[in-house]
Amino acid sequence: MSFPVDLHLHSTASDGALPPAELVRLAHRHGVRCLALTDHDTVEGISAAARAALDLEMGFLAGIELSVSWQGIDVHVVGLGIDPGNPTIRDGIAFQQQQRAERAVKMAEKLERKGFAGALQGARSVAGEATVTRTHFARWLVEARHAPDLQSAFKRYLRRGKPGYVRAEWASLSVAIDWIRQAGGRAVLAHPLRYPLSLRKLRRLIGEFGAAGGIGLEVVSGPQTFDRTELLAQLCDWHGMLGSCGSDFHSPDQAWLVPGRIAAFPRGCAPIWRDWPELEPYLASAA
Ligand code: AMP
Ligand code: MN
Ligand code: MN
Ligand code: MN
């Protein structure tokens, strides 16, 4: 079973394993008919993905997943339907890229001190054209046999509090939302249950998100449990948000995560893709 709408996917433009066009074709094979490419802090993959989607007659939204610093933690804001050429978001992306580049140098220094020589070169070569994310460090740690697999690399070295972790100073919530809106997009709070926040604190985050111009919550992120969907739908209702959904697909190596194979969209939650004229022709099966 798959859902025809997947509005959260990563390509090699950030930390995904597939080039944008291949990603789009894979999503199509899995029954996705309407998708958004949402790479971390970059729009480099958008034009190739848009072309592939056009070839397959799929609905396509240019997207992005912006990292935001909020009360000491990293929060992810997805922008959907942005104009990737908009100068405001371009400047914003340049700022985020700068933070990424600086953080990568500091992370590598810490990892080198831990005895992992060549961390910066390693992560950069794994990243290729993309700017370095923690996933690239994780892949390098696995390749260099410092960790058995990606999960362990994160758990041992890259998570908050671990030896390779460096806190980045991303854009603030309101600034990131502003970039998205200036670029004509709709701002969605990504995977709201993945942050280290109590429900009370999460509701404060959603309140601020809405006040800053955010209009959607990702009520489905991959194959989640029914309880989680219910809670997210409740949050949507309480805060007057629209619902979005996506797989957060990164790589075919993660066999449990496939484009379009996501939990059922909650009834009673207004989908963010409704009233989106560009998408309507592709959405007959997702009404
Ligand atoms: P960054 O934005 O560079 O801090 O990297 C964050 C990315 O790392 C996320 O988008 C995930 O793709 C990935 N990530 C974070 N934690 C884990 C984990 N435990 N296992 C695998 N990937 C992870
Ligand atoms: Mn990622
Ligand atoms: Mn995320
Ligand atoms: Mn993501």
PDB file of C-alpha atoms and ligand atoms in Angstrom:
ATOM      1  CA  MET A   1       0.000   0.000   0.000  1.00  0.00           C
ATOM      2  CA  SER A   2       1.309   3.381  -0.814  1.00  0.00           C
ATOM      3  CA  PHE A   3       0.040   6.928  -0.680  1.00  0.00           C
ATOM      4  CA  PRO A   4       0.228   9.018  -3.860  1.00  0.00           C
ATOM      5  CA  VAL A   5       1.476  12.148  -2.077  1.00  0.00           C
ATOM      6  CA  ASP A   6       5.000  12.333  -0.632  1.00  0.00           C
ATOM      7  CA  LEU A   7       6.144  15.828   0.304  1.00  0.00           C
ATOM      8  CA  HIS A   8       9.406  15.053   2.095  1.00  0.00           C
ATOM      9  CA  LEU A   9      12.259  13.405   0.177  1.00  0.00           C
ATOM     10  CA  HIS A  10      16.047  13.759   0.002  1.00  0.00           C
ATOM     11  CA  SER A  11      18.471  13.411  -2.927  1.00  0.00           C
ATOM     12  CA  THR A  12      22.246  13.560  -3.400  1.00  0.00           C
ATOM     13  CA  ALA A  13      21.902  17.354  -3.407  1.00  0.00           C
ATOM     14  CA  SER A  14      21.923  16.931   0.398  1.00  0.00           C
ATOM     15  CA  ASP A  15      22.196  13.679   2.338  1.00  0.00           C
ATOM     16  CA  GLY A  16      20.125  11.356   0.158  1.00  0.00           C
ATOM     17  CA  ALA A  17      21.689   8.458  -1.723  1.00  0.00           C
ATOM     18  CA  LEU A  18      19.928   8.884  -5.088  1.00  0.00           C
ATOM     19  CA  PRO A  19      20.392  11.662  -7.644  1.00  0.00           C
ATOM     20  CA  PRO A  20      17.213  13.777  -7.980  1.00  0.00           C
ATOM     21  CA  ALA A  21      15.931  12.237 -11.216  1.00  0.00           C
ATOM     22  CA  GLU A  22      16.482   8.686  -9.975  1.00  0.00           C
ATOM     23  CA  LEU A  23      14.699   9.539  -6.758  1.00  0.00           C
ATOM     24  CA  VAL A  24      11.686  10.832  -8.692  1.00  0.00           C
ATOM     25  CA  ARG A  25      11.582   7.684 -10.828  1.00  0.00           C
ATOM     26  CA  LEU A  26      11.785   5.479  -7.739  1.00  0.00           C
ATOM     27  CA  ALA A  27       8.938   7.400  -6.114  1.00  0.00           C
ATOM     28  CA  HIS A  28       6.874   6.963  -9.276  1.00  0.00           C
ATOM     29  CA  ARG A  29       7.506   3.200  -9.281  1.00  0.00           C
ATOM     30  CA  HIS A  30       6.196   3.123  -5.722  1.00  0.00           C
ATOM     31  CA  GLY A  31       2.956   4.813  -6.730  1.00  0.00           C
ATOM     32  CA  VAL A  32       3.755   8.408  -5.772  1.00  0.00           C
ATOM     33  CA  ARG A  33       2.009  10.834  -8.133  1.00  0.00           C
ATOM     34  CA  CYS A  34       2.731  14.093  -6.418  1.00  0.00           C
ATOM     35  CA  LEU A  35       5.995  14.894  -4.662  1.00  0.00           C
ATOM     36  CA  ALA A  36       8.232  17.583  -3.214  1.00  0.00           C
ATOM     37  CA  LEU A  37      12.022  17.417  -3.131  1.00  0.00           C
ATOM     38  CA  THR A  38      13.037  18.772   0.284  1.00  0.00           C
ATOM     39  CA  ASP A  39      16.812  18.638   0.598  1.00  0.00           C
ATOM     40  CA  HIS A  40      18.536  20.111   3.657  1.00  0.00           C
ATOM     41  CA  ASP A  41      19.285  23.803   3.146  1.00  0.00           C
ATOM     42  CA  THR A  42      19.677  23.541  -0.619  1.00  0.00           C
ATOM     43  CA  VAL A  43      17.659  23.734  -3.842  1.00  0.00           C
ATOM     44  CA  GLU A  44      20.413  22.335  -6.081  1.00  0.00           C
ATOM     45  CA  GLY A  45      18.445  19.203  -6.905  1.00  0.00           C
ATOM     46  CA  ILE A  46      15.222  20.977  -7.840  1.00  0.00           C
ATOM     47  CA  SER A  47      15.630  21.498 -11.574  1.00  0.00           C
ATOM     48  CA  ALA A  48      16.659  17.892 -12.294  1.00  0.00           C
ATOM     49  CA  ALA A  49      13.831  16.560 -10.123  1.00  0.00           C
ATOM     50  CA  ALA A  50      11.288  18.882 -11.735  1.00  0.00           C
ATOM     51  CA  ARG A  51      12.300  17.683 -15.218  1.00  0.00           C
ATOM     52  CA  ALA A  52      12.015  14.030 -14.214  1.00  0.00           C
ATOM     53  CA  ALA A  53       8.591  14.662 -12.652  1.00  0.00           C
ATOM     54  CA  LEU A  54       7.422  16.423 -15.803  1.00  0.00           C
ATOM     55  CA  ASP A  55       8.530  13.454 -17.938  1.00  0.00           C
ATOM     56  CA  LEU A  56       6.492  11.127 -15.748  1.00  0.00           C
ATOM     57  CA  GLU A  57       3.522  13.507 -15.587  1.00  0.00           C
ATOM     58  CA  MET A  58       3.781  13.787 -11.816  1.00  0.00           C
ATOM     59  CA  GLY A  59       2.807  16.748  -9.690  1.00  0.00           C
ATOM     60  CA  PHE A  60       5.917  18.446  -8.366  1.00  0.00           C
ATOM     61  CA  LEU A  61       6.634  21.079  -5.729  1.00  0.00           C
ATOM     62  CA  ALA A  62      10.009  22.712  -5.277  1.00  0.00           C
ATOM     63  CA  GLY A  63      10.810  22.271  -1.611  1.00  0.00           C
ATOM     64  CA  ILE A  64      13.489  22.616   1.021  1.00  0.00           C
ATOM     65  CA  GLU A  65      14.081  21.450   4.600  1.00  0.00           C
ATOM     66  CA  LEU A  66      15.615  24.299   6.577  1.00  0.00           C
ATOM     67  CA  SER A  67      17.439  23.693   9.844  1.00  0.00           C
ATOM     68  CA  VAL A  68      16.395  26.119  12.545  1.00  0.00           C
ATOM     69  CA  SER A  69      17.794  26.783  16.028  1.00  0.00           C
ATOM     70  CA  TRP A  70      14.993  27.009  18.566  1.00  0.00           C
ATOM     71  CA  GLN A  71      15.629  27.141  22.316  1.00  0.00           C
ATOM     72  CA  GLY A  72      18.881  25.246  21.995  1.00  0.00           C
ATOM     73  CA  ILE A  73      17.631  22.454  19.760  1.00  0.00           C
ATOM     74  CA  ASP A  74      17.553  21.860  15.999  1.00  0.00           C
ATOM     75  CA  VAL A  75      14.096  22.049  14.457  1.00  0.00           C
ATOM     76  CA  HIS A  76      13.323  21.338  10.792  1.00  0.00           C
ATOM     77  CA  VAL A  77      11.003  23.505   8.730  1.00  0.00           C
ATOM     78  CA  VAL A  78       9.907  22.272   5.324  1.00  0.00           C
ATOM     79  CA  GLY A  79       9.120  24.879   2.691  1.00  0.00           C
ATOM     80  CA  LEU A  80       6.770  23.694  -0.057  1.00  0.00           C
ATOM     81  CA  GLY A  81       6.140  25.333  -3.403  1.00  0.00           C
ATOM     82  CA  ILE A  82       8.979  27.824  -3.156  1.00  0.00           C
ATOM     83  CA  ASP A  83      10.491  29.683  -6.072  1.00  0.00           C
ATOM     84  CA  PRO A  84      14.069  28.361  -5.908  1.00  0.00           C
ATOM     85  CA  GLY A  85      15.367  31.448  -7.696  1.00  0.00           C
ATOM     86  CA  ASN A  86      13.954  33.913  -5.173  1.00  0.00           C
ATOM     87  CA  PRO A  87      16.791  36.192  -3.948  1.00  0.00           C
ATOM     88  CA  THR A  88      15.661  36.151  -0.299  1.00  0.00           C
ATOM     89  CA  ILE A  89      15.718  32.380  -0.005  1.00  0.00           C
ATOM     90  CA  ARG A  90      18.943  32.278  -2.026  1.00  0.00           C
ATOM     91  CA  ASP A  91      20.598  34.537   0.561  1.00  0.00           C
ATOM     92  CA  GLY A  92      19.127  32.427   3.336  1.00  0.00           C
ATOM     93  CA  ILE A  93      20.506  29.264   1.799  1.00  0.00           C
ATOM     94  CA  ALA A  94      23.949  30.881   1.488  1.00  0.00           C
ATOM     95  CA  PHE A  95      23.828  31.683   5.219  1.00  0.00           C
ATOM     96  CA  GLN A  96      22.857  28.109   6.130  1.00  0.00           C
ATOM     97  CA  GLN A  97      25.579  26.702   3.872  1.00  0.00           C
ATOM     98  CA  GLN A  98      28.131  28.878   5.625  1.00  0.00           C
ATOM     99  CA  GLN A  99      26.989  27.523   9.002  1.00  0.00           C
ATOM    100  CA  ARG A 100      27.254  23.993   7.627  1.00  0.00           C
ATOM    101  CA  ALA A 101      30.765  24.554   6.305  1.00  0.00           C
ATOM    102  CA  GLU A 102      31.955  26.021   9.622  1.00  0.00           C
ATOM    103  CA  ARG A 103      30.317  23.292  11.649  1.00  0.00           C
ATOM    104  CA  ALA A 104      31.898  20.589   9.462  1.00  0.00           C
ATOM    105  CA  VAL A 105      35.378  21.950  10.206  1.00  0.00           C
ATOM    106  CA  LYS A 106      34.675  21.972  13.954  1.00  0.00           C
ATOM    107  CA  MET A 107      33.139  18.490  13.869  1.00  0.00           C
ATOM    108  CA  ALA A 108      36.160  17.155  12.005  1.00  0.00           C
ATOM    109  CA  GLU A 109      38.509  18.697  14.581  1.00  0.00           C
ATOM    110  CA  LYS A 110      36.642  16.946  17.358  1.00  0.00           C
ATOM    111  CA  LEU A 111      36.614  13.638  15.521  1.00  0.00           C
ATOM    112  CA  GLU A 112      40.327  13.935  14.743  1.00  0.00           C
ATOM    113  CA  ARG A 113      40.970  14.478  18.442  1.00  0.00           C
ATOM    114  CA  LYS A 114      39.088  11.265  19.015  1.00  0.00           C
ATOM    115  CA  GLY A 115      41.672   9.585  16.768  1.00  0.00           C
ATOM    116  CA  PHE A 116      39.781   9.568  13.480  1.00  0.00           C
ATOM    117  CA  ALA A 117      42.318  11.086  11.099  1.00  0.00           C
ATOM    118  CA  GLY A 118      41.061  12.457   7.787  1.00  0.00           C
ATOM    119  CA  ALA A 119      37.497  13.137   8.957  1.00  0.00           C
ATOM    120  CA  LEU A 120      37.047  16.387   7.040  1.00  0.00           C
ATOM    121  CA  GLN A 121      38.444  15.099   3.746  1.00  0.00           C
ATOM    122  CA  GLY A 122      36.490  11.898   4.259  1.00  0.00           C
ATOM    123  CA  ALA A 123      33.130  13.529   4.888  1.00  0.00           C
ATOM    124  CA  ARG A 124      33.689  15.991   2.041  1.00  0.00           C
ATOM    125  CA  SER A 125      34.494  13.235  -0.404  1.00  0.00           C
ATOM    126  CA  VAL A 126      31.383  11.285   0.648  1.00  0.00           C
ATOM    127  CA  ALA A 127      29.344  14.468   0.166  1.00  0.00           C
ATOM    128  CA  GLY A 128      30.729  15.154  -3.321  1.00  0.00           C
ATOM    129  CA  GLU A 129      28.963  18.219  -4.707  1.00  0.00           C
ATOM    130  CA  ALA A 130      26.650  18.480  -1.705  1.00  0.00           C
ATOM    131  CA  THR A 131      27.468  20.463   1.413  1.00  0.00           C
ATOM    132  CA  VAL A 132      28.425  18.353   4.346  1.00  0.00           C
ATOM    133  CA  THR A 133      25.724  17.054   6.686  1.00  0.00           C
ATOM    134  CA  ARG A 134      26.110  14.798   9.686  1.00  0.00           C
ATOM    135  CA  THR A 135      24.947  11.926   7.490  1.00  0.00           C
ATOM    136  CA  HIS A 136      28.092  12.335   5.377  1.00  0.00           C
ATOM    137  CA  PHE A 137      30.263  12.126   8.492  1.00  0.00           C
ATOM    138  CA  ALA A 138      28.307   9.042   9.518  1.00  0.00           C
ATOM    139  CA  ARG A 139      28.815   7.372   6.137  1.00  0.00           C
ATOM    140  CA  TRP A 140      32.529   8.154   6.286  1.00  0.00           C
ATOM    141  CA  LEU A 141      32.800   6.718   9.811  1.00  0.00           C
ATOM    142  CA  VAL A 142      31.227   3.498   8.520  1.00  0.00           C
ATOM    143  CA  GLU A 143      33.455   3.392   5.411  1.00  0.00           C
ATOM    144  CA  ALA A 144      36.554   3.960   7.531  1.00  0.00           C
ATOM    145  CA  ARG A 145      35.360   1.169   9.846  1.00  0.00           C
ATOM    146  CA  HIS A 146      35.097   3.390  12.880  1.00  0.00           C
ATOM    147  CA  ALA A 147      31.447   2.337  13.196  1.00  0.00           C
ATOM    148  CA  PRO A 148      29.610  -0.788  12.021  1.00  0.00           C
ATOM    149  CA  ASP A 149      26.615   1.056  10.555  1.00  0.00           C
ATOM    150  CA  LEU A 150      24.987   4.448  10.174  1.00  0.00           C
ATOM    151  CA  GLN A 151      22.819   4.199  13.290  1.00  0.00           C
ATOM    152  CA  SER A 152      25.810   3.323  15.468  1.00  0.00           C
ATOM    153  CA  ALA A 153      27.860   6.148  13.961  1.00  0.00           C
ATOM    154  CA  PHE A 154      25.156   8.613  15.032  1.00  0.00           C
ATOM    155  CA  LYS A 155      24.637   6.975  18.389  1.00  0.00           C
ATOM    156  CA  ARG A 156      28.314   6.819  19.308  1.00  0.00           C
ATOM    157  CA  TYR A 157      29.738   9.960  17.746  1.00  0.00           C
ATOM    158  CA  LEU A 158      27.304  12.366  16.147  1.00  0.00           C
ATOM    159  CA  ARG A 159      24.328  12.845  18.420  1.00  0.00           C
ATOM    160  CA  ARG A 160      24.033  15.687  20.868  1.00  0.00           C
ATOM    161  CA  GLY A 161      26.428  15.064  23.748  1.00  0.00           C
ATOM    162  CA  LYS A 162      28.648  12.697  21.723  1.00  0.00           C
ATOM    163  CA  PRO A 163      32.302  13.406  20.882  1.00  0.00           C
ATOM    164  CA  GLY A 164      31.763  14.592  17.308  1.00  0.00           C
ATOM    165  CA  TYR A 165      28.720  16.774  18.011  1.00  0.00           C
ATOM    166  CA  VAL A 166      28.899  20.498  17.386  1.00  0.00           C
ATOM    167  CA  ARG A 167      25.918  22.775  17.838  1.00  0.00           C
ATOM    168  CA  ALA A 168      25.253  24.919  14.796  1.00  0.00           C
ATOM    169  CA  GLU A 169      23.724  28.380  14.815  1.00  0.00           C
ATOM    170  CA  TRP A 170      21.015  28.008  12.214  1.00  0.00           C
ATOM    171  CA  ALA A 171      18.469  30.652  11.284  1.00  0.00           C
ATOM    172  CA  SER A 172      15.728  31.409  13.808  1.00  0.00           C
ATOM    173  CA  LEU A 173      12.223  30.028  13.354  1.00  0.00           C
ATOM    174  CA  SER A 174      10.743  33.320  12.226  1.00  0.00           C
ATOM    175  CA  VAL A 175      13.590  34.118   9.838  1.00  0.00           C
ATOM    176  CA  ALA A 176      13.404  30.697   8.154  1.00  0.00           C
ATOM    177  CA  ILE A 177       9.628  30.928   7.790  1.00  0.00           C
ATOM    178  CA  ASP A 178      10.040  34.383   6.350  1.00  0.00           C
ATOM    179  CA  TRP A 179      12.469  33.133   3.677  1.00  0.00           C
ATOM    180  CA  ILE A 180       9.958  30.470   2.672  1.00  0.00           C
ATOM    181  CA  ARG A 181       7.059  32.907   2.493  1.00  0.00           C
ATOM    182  CA  GLN A 182       9.073  35.487   0.589  1.00  0.00           C
ATOM    183  CA  ALA A 183       9.837  32.734  -1.912  1.00  0.00           C
ATOM    184  CA  GLY A 184       6.094  32.085  -2.291  1.00  0.00           C
ATOM    185  CA  GLY A 185       6.107  28.834  -0.295  1.00  0.00           C
ATOM    186  CA  ARG A 186       4.114  27.307   2.539  1.00  0.00           C
ATOM    187  CA  ALA A 187       5.976  26.496   5.760  1.00  0.00           C
ATOM    188  CA  VAL A 188       5.456  23.119   7.429  1.00  0.00           C
ATOM    189  CA  LEU A 189       6.906  21.950  10.742  1.00  0.00           C
ATOM    190  CA  ALA A 190       8.707  18.698   9.897  1.00  0.00           C
ATOM    191  CA  HIS A 191       8.294  15.501  11.975  1.00  0.00           C
ATOM    192  CA  PRO A 192       7.020  17.284  15.131  1.00  0.00           C
ATOM    193  CA  LEU A 193       7.401  14.220  17.372  1.00  0.00           C
ATOM    194  CA  ARG A 194      11.089  13.775  16.625  1.00  0.00           C
ATOM    195  CA  TYR A 195      12.314  16.645  18.786  1.00  0.00           C
ATOM    196  CA  PRO A 196      13.447  16.207  22.398  1.00  0.00           C
ATOM    197  CA  LEU A 197      10.470  18.194  23.711  1.00  0.00           C
ATOM    198  CA  SER A 198       7.680  17.544  26.177  1.00  0.00           C
ATOM    199  CA  LEU A 199       4.171  17.910  24.765  1.00  0.00           C
ATOM    200  CA  ARG A 200       3.873  21.218  26.550  1.00  0.00           C
ATOM    201  CA  LYS A 201       7.079  22.530  24.995  1.00  0.00           C
ATOM    202  CA  LEU A 202       6.123  21.139  21.595  1.00  0.00           C
ATOM    203  CA  ARG A 203       2.885  23.074  21.779  1.00  0.00           C
ATOM    204  CA  ARG A 204       4.832  26.210  22.547  1.00  0.00           C
ATOM    205  CA  LEU A 205       6.969  25.527  19.463  1.00  0.00           C
ATOM    206  CA  ILE A 206       3.866  25.043  17.317  1.00  0.00           C
ATOM    207  CA  GLY A 207       2.344  28.209  18.744  1.00  0.00           C
ATOM    208  CA  GLU A 208       5.426  30.227  17.811  1.00  0.00           C
ATOM    209  CA  PHE A 209       5.590  28.486  14.452  1.00  0.00           C
ATOM    210  CA  GLY A 210       2.025  29.559  13.674  1.00  0.00           C
ATOM    211  CA  ALA A 211       2.568  33.097  14.950  1.00  0.00           C
ATOM    212  CA  ALA A 212       5.595  33.397  12.646  1.00  0.00           C
ATOM    213  CA  GLY A 213       3.541  32.387   9.591  1.00  0.00           C
ATOM    214  CA  GLY A 214       3.878  28.595   9.545  1.00  0.00           C
ATOM    215  CA  ILE A 215       0.690  26.908   8.338  1.00  0.00           C
ATOM    216  CA  GLY A 216       1.299  23.158   8.333  1.00  0.00           C
ATOM    217  CA  LEU A 217       2.366  20.214  10.479  1.00  0.00           C
ATOM    218  CA  GLU A 218       3.761  16.994   9.114  1.00  0.00           C
ATOM    219  CA  VAL A 219       1.107  14.702  10.534  1.00  0.00           C
ATOM    220  CA  VAL A 220       2.590  11.694   8.778  1.00  0.00           C
ATOM    221  CA  SER A 221       6.332  11.081   8.624  1.00  0.00           C
ATOM    222  CA  GLY A 222       7.024   7.632   7.245  1.00  0.00           C
ATOM    223  CA  PRO A 223       5.427   4.464   8.574  1.00  0.00           C
ATOM    224  CA  GLN A 224       4.449   5.702  12.022  1.00  0.00           C
ATOM    225  CA  THR A 225       2.048   4.177  14.572  1.00  0.00           C
ATOM    226  CA  PHE A 226      -1.643   5.029  14.667  1.00  0.00           C
ATOM    227  CA  ASP A 227      -1.242   6.630  18.113  1.00  0.00           C
ATOM    228  CA  ARG A 228       1.289   9.076  16.774  1.00  0.00           C
ATOM    229  CA  THR A 229      -0.920   9.976  13.833  1.00  0.00           C
ATOM    230  CA  GLU A 230      -3.808  10.606  16.229  1.00  0.00           C
ATOM    231  CA  LEU A 231      -1.698  12.869  18.421  1.00  0.00           C
ATOM    232  CA  LEU A 232      -0.401  14.806  15.417  1.00  0.00           C
ATOM    233  CA  ALA A 233      -3.914  15.221  14.037  1.00  0.00           C
ATOM    234  CA  GLN A 234      -4.968  16.511  17.448  1.00  0.00           C
ATOM    235  CA  LEU A 235      -2.113  19.028  17.454  1.00  0.00           C
ATOM    236  CA  CYS A 236      -3.130  20.134  13.969  1.00  0.00           C
ATOM    237  CA  ASP A 237      -6.666  20.686  15.158  1.00  0.00           C
ATOM    238  CA  TRP A 238      -5.674  22.518  18.361  1.00  0.00           C
ATOM    239  CA  HIS A 239      -3.394  24.878  16.485  1.00  0.00           C
ATOM    240  CA  GLY A 240      -5.448  25.323  13.323  1.00  0.00           C
ATOM    241  CA  MET A 241      -2.783  23.868  11.070  1.00  0.00           C
ATOM    242  CA  LEU A 242      -2.995  22.040   7.764  1.00  0.00           C
ATOM    243  CA  GLY A 243      -1.580  18.530   7.534  1.00  0.00           C
ATOM    244  CA  SER A 244       1.350  17.473   5.393  1.00  0.00           C
ATOM    245  CA  CYS A 245       2.864  14.038   4.843  1.00  0.00           C
ATOM    246  CA  GLY A 246       6.067  12.508   3.564  1.00  0.00           C
ATOM    247  CA  SER A 247       8.432   9.593   3.887  1.00  0.00           C
ATOM    248  CA  ASP A 248      11.651  11.522   4.712  1.00  0.00           C
ATOM    249  CA  PHE A 249      13.245   8.992   2.382  1.00  0.00           C
ATOM    250  CA  HIS A 250      17.050   9.137   2.205  1.00  0.00           C
ATOM    251  CA  SER A 251      18.383   5.872   0.822  1.00  0.00           C
ATOM    252  CA  PRO A 252      17.358   2.463  -0.517  1.00  0.00           C
ATOM    253  CA  ASP A 253      19.692   1.040   2.175  1.00  0.00           C
ATOM    254  CA  GLN A 254      17.017   1.859   4.725  1.00  0.00           C
ATOM    255  CA  ALA A 255      14.743  -0.938   3.603  1.00  0.00           C
ATOM    256  CA  TRP A 256      11.946  -0.013   6.025  1.00  0.00           C
ATOM    257  CA  LEU A 257      11.566   3.407   4.461  1.00  0.00           C
ATOM    258  CA  VAL A 258      10.246   3.736   0.930  1.00  0.00           C
ATOM    259  CA  PRO A 259       8.815   6.749  -0.926  1.00  0.00           C
ATOM    260  CA  GLY A 260       5.043   6.790  -0.586  1.00  0.00           C
ATOM    261  CA  ARG A 261       4.960   3.975   1.969  1.00  0.00           C
ATOM    262  CA  ILE A 262       3.687   6.042   4.835  1.00  0.00           C
ATOM    263  CA  ALA A 263       1.001   5.839   7.498  1.00  0.00           C
ATOM    264  CA  ALA A 264      -2.597   6.631   6.518  1.00  0.00           C
ATOM    265  CA  PHE A 265      -3.395  10.338   6.419  1.00  0.00           C
ATOM    266  CA  PRO A 266      -5.700  11.199   9.339  1.00  0.00           C
ATOM    267  CA  ARG A 267      -9.338  11.863   8.521  1.00  0.00           C
ATOM    268  CA  GLY A 268     -10.462  15.231   9.713  1.00  0.00           C
ATOM    269  CA  CYS A 269      -7.114  16.837   9.002  1.00  0.00           C
ATOM    270  CA  ALA A 270      -7.139  19.355   6.158  1.00  0.00           C
ATOM    271  CA  PRO A 271      -4.374  18.428   3.696  1.00  0.00           C
ATOM    272  CA  ILE A 272      -1.944  21.174   2.806  1.00  0.00           C
ATOM    273  CA  TRP A 273      -2.104  20.122  -0.835  1.00  0.00           C
ATOM    274  CA  ARG A 274      -5.791  20.968  -1.123  1.00  0.00           C
ATOM    275  CA  ASP A 275      -6.489  24.182  -3.072  1.00  0.00           C
ATOM    276  CA  TRP A 276      -3.136  23.992  -4.780  1.00  0.00           C
ATOM    277  CA  PRO A 277      -4.038  24.502  -8.440  1.00  0.00           C
ATOM    278  CA  GLU A 278      -0.766  23.136  -9.831  1.00  0.00           C
ATOM    279  CA  LEU A 279      -1.360  19.845  -8.057  1.00  0.00           C
ATOM    280  CA  GLU A 280      -5.054  19.309  -8.638  1.00  0.00           C
ATOM    281  CA  PRO A 281      -4.749  17.333 -11.884  1.00  0.00           C
ATOM    282  CA  TYR A 282      -2.512  14.796 -10.116  1.00  0.00           C
ATOM    283  CA  LEU A 283      -4.473  14.387  -6.947  1.00  0.00           C
ATOM    284  CA  ALA A 284      -7.573  12.455  -7.981  1.00  0.00           C
ATOM    285  CA  SER A 285      -6.416   9.428  -5.970  1.00  0.00           C
ATOM    286  CA  ALA A 286      -5.564  11.389  -2.818  1.00  0.00           C
ATOM    287  CA  ALA A 287      -8.778  13.274  -2.209  1.00  0.00           C
TER     288      ALA A 287
HETATM  289  P1  AMP B   1      22.468  17.732   9.989  1.00  0.00           P
HETATM  290  O1  AMP B   1      21.323  18.517   9.389  1.00  0.00           O
HETATM  291  O2  AMP B   1      23.735  17.862   9.192  1.00  0.00           O
HETATM  292  O3  AMP B   1      22.643  17.980  11.450  1.00  0.00           O
HETATM  293  O4  AMP B   1      22.097  16.228   9.817  1.00  0.00           O
HETATM  294  C1  AMP B   1      20.869  15.759  10.241  1.00  0.00           C
HETATM  295  C2  AMP B   1      20.522  14.519   9.428  1.00  0.00           C
HETATM  296  O5  AMP B   1      21.174  13.398   9.981  1.00  0.00           O
HETATM  297  C3  AMP B   1      19.056  14.190   9.504  1.00  0.00           C
HETATM  298  O6  AMP B   1      18.359  14.853   8.495  1.00  0.00           O
HETATM  299  C4  AMP B   1      19.033  12.712   9.275  1.00  0.00           C
HETATM  300  O7  AMP B   1      19.031  12.445   7.883  1.00  0.00           O
HETATM  301  C5  AMP B   1      20.358  12.251   9.806  1.00  0.00           C
HETATM  302  N1  AMP B   1      20.239  11.583  11.105  1.00  0.00           N
HETATM  303  C6  AMP B   1      20.112  12.159  12.304  1.00  0.00           C
HETATM  304  N2  AMP B   1      20.077  11.213  13.285  1.00  0.00           N
HETATM  305  C7  AMP B   1      20.197  10.023  12.671  1.00  0.00           C
HETATM  306  C8  AMP B   1      20.239   8.665  13.092  1.00  0.00           C
HETATM  307  N3  AMP B   1      20.160   8.333  14.386  1.00  0.00           N
HETATM  308  N4  AMP B   1      20.368   7.700  12.157  1.00  0.00           N
HETATM  309  C9  AMP B   1      20.464   8.014  10.852  1.00  0.00           C
HETATM  310  N5  AMP B   1      20.425   9.266  10.382  1.00  0.00           N
HETATM  311  C10 AMP B   1      20.295  10.257  11.270  1.00  0.00           C
HETATM  312 MN    MN B   2      18.716  14.047   6.415  1.00  0.00          MN
HETATM  313 MN    MN B   3      14.398  16.450   9.299  1.00  0.00          MN
HETATM  314 MN    MN B   4      14.240  15.220   6.036  1.00  0.00          MN
END
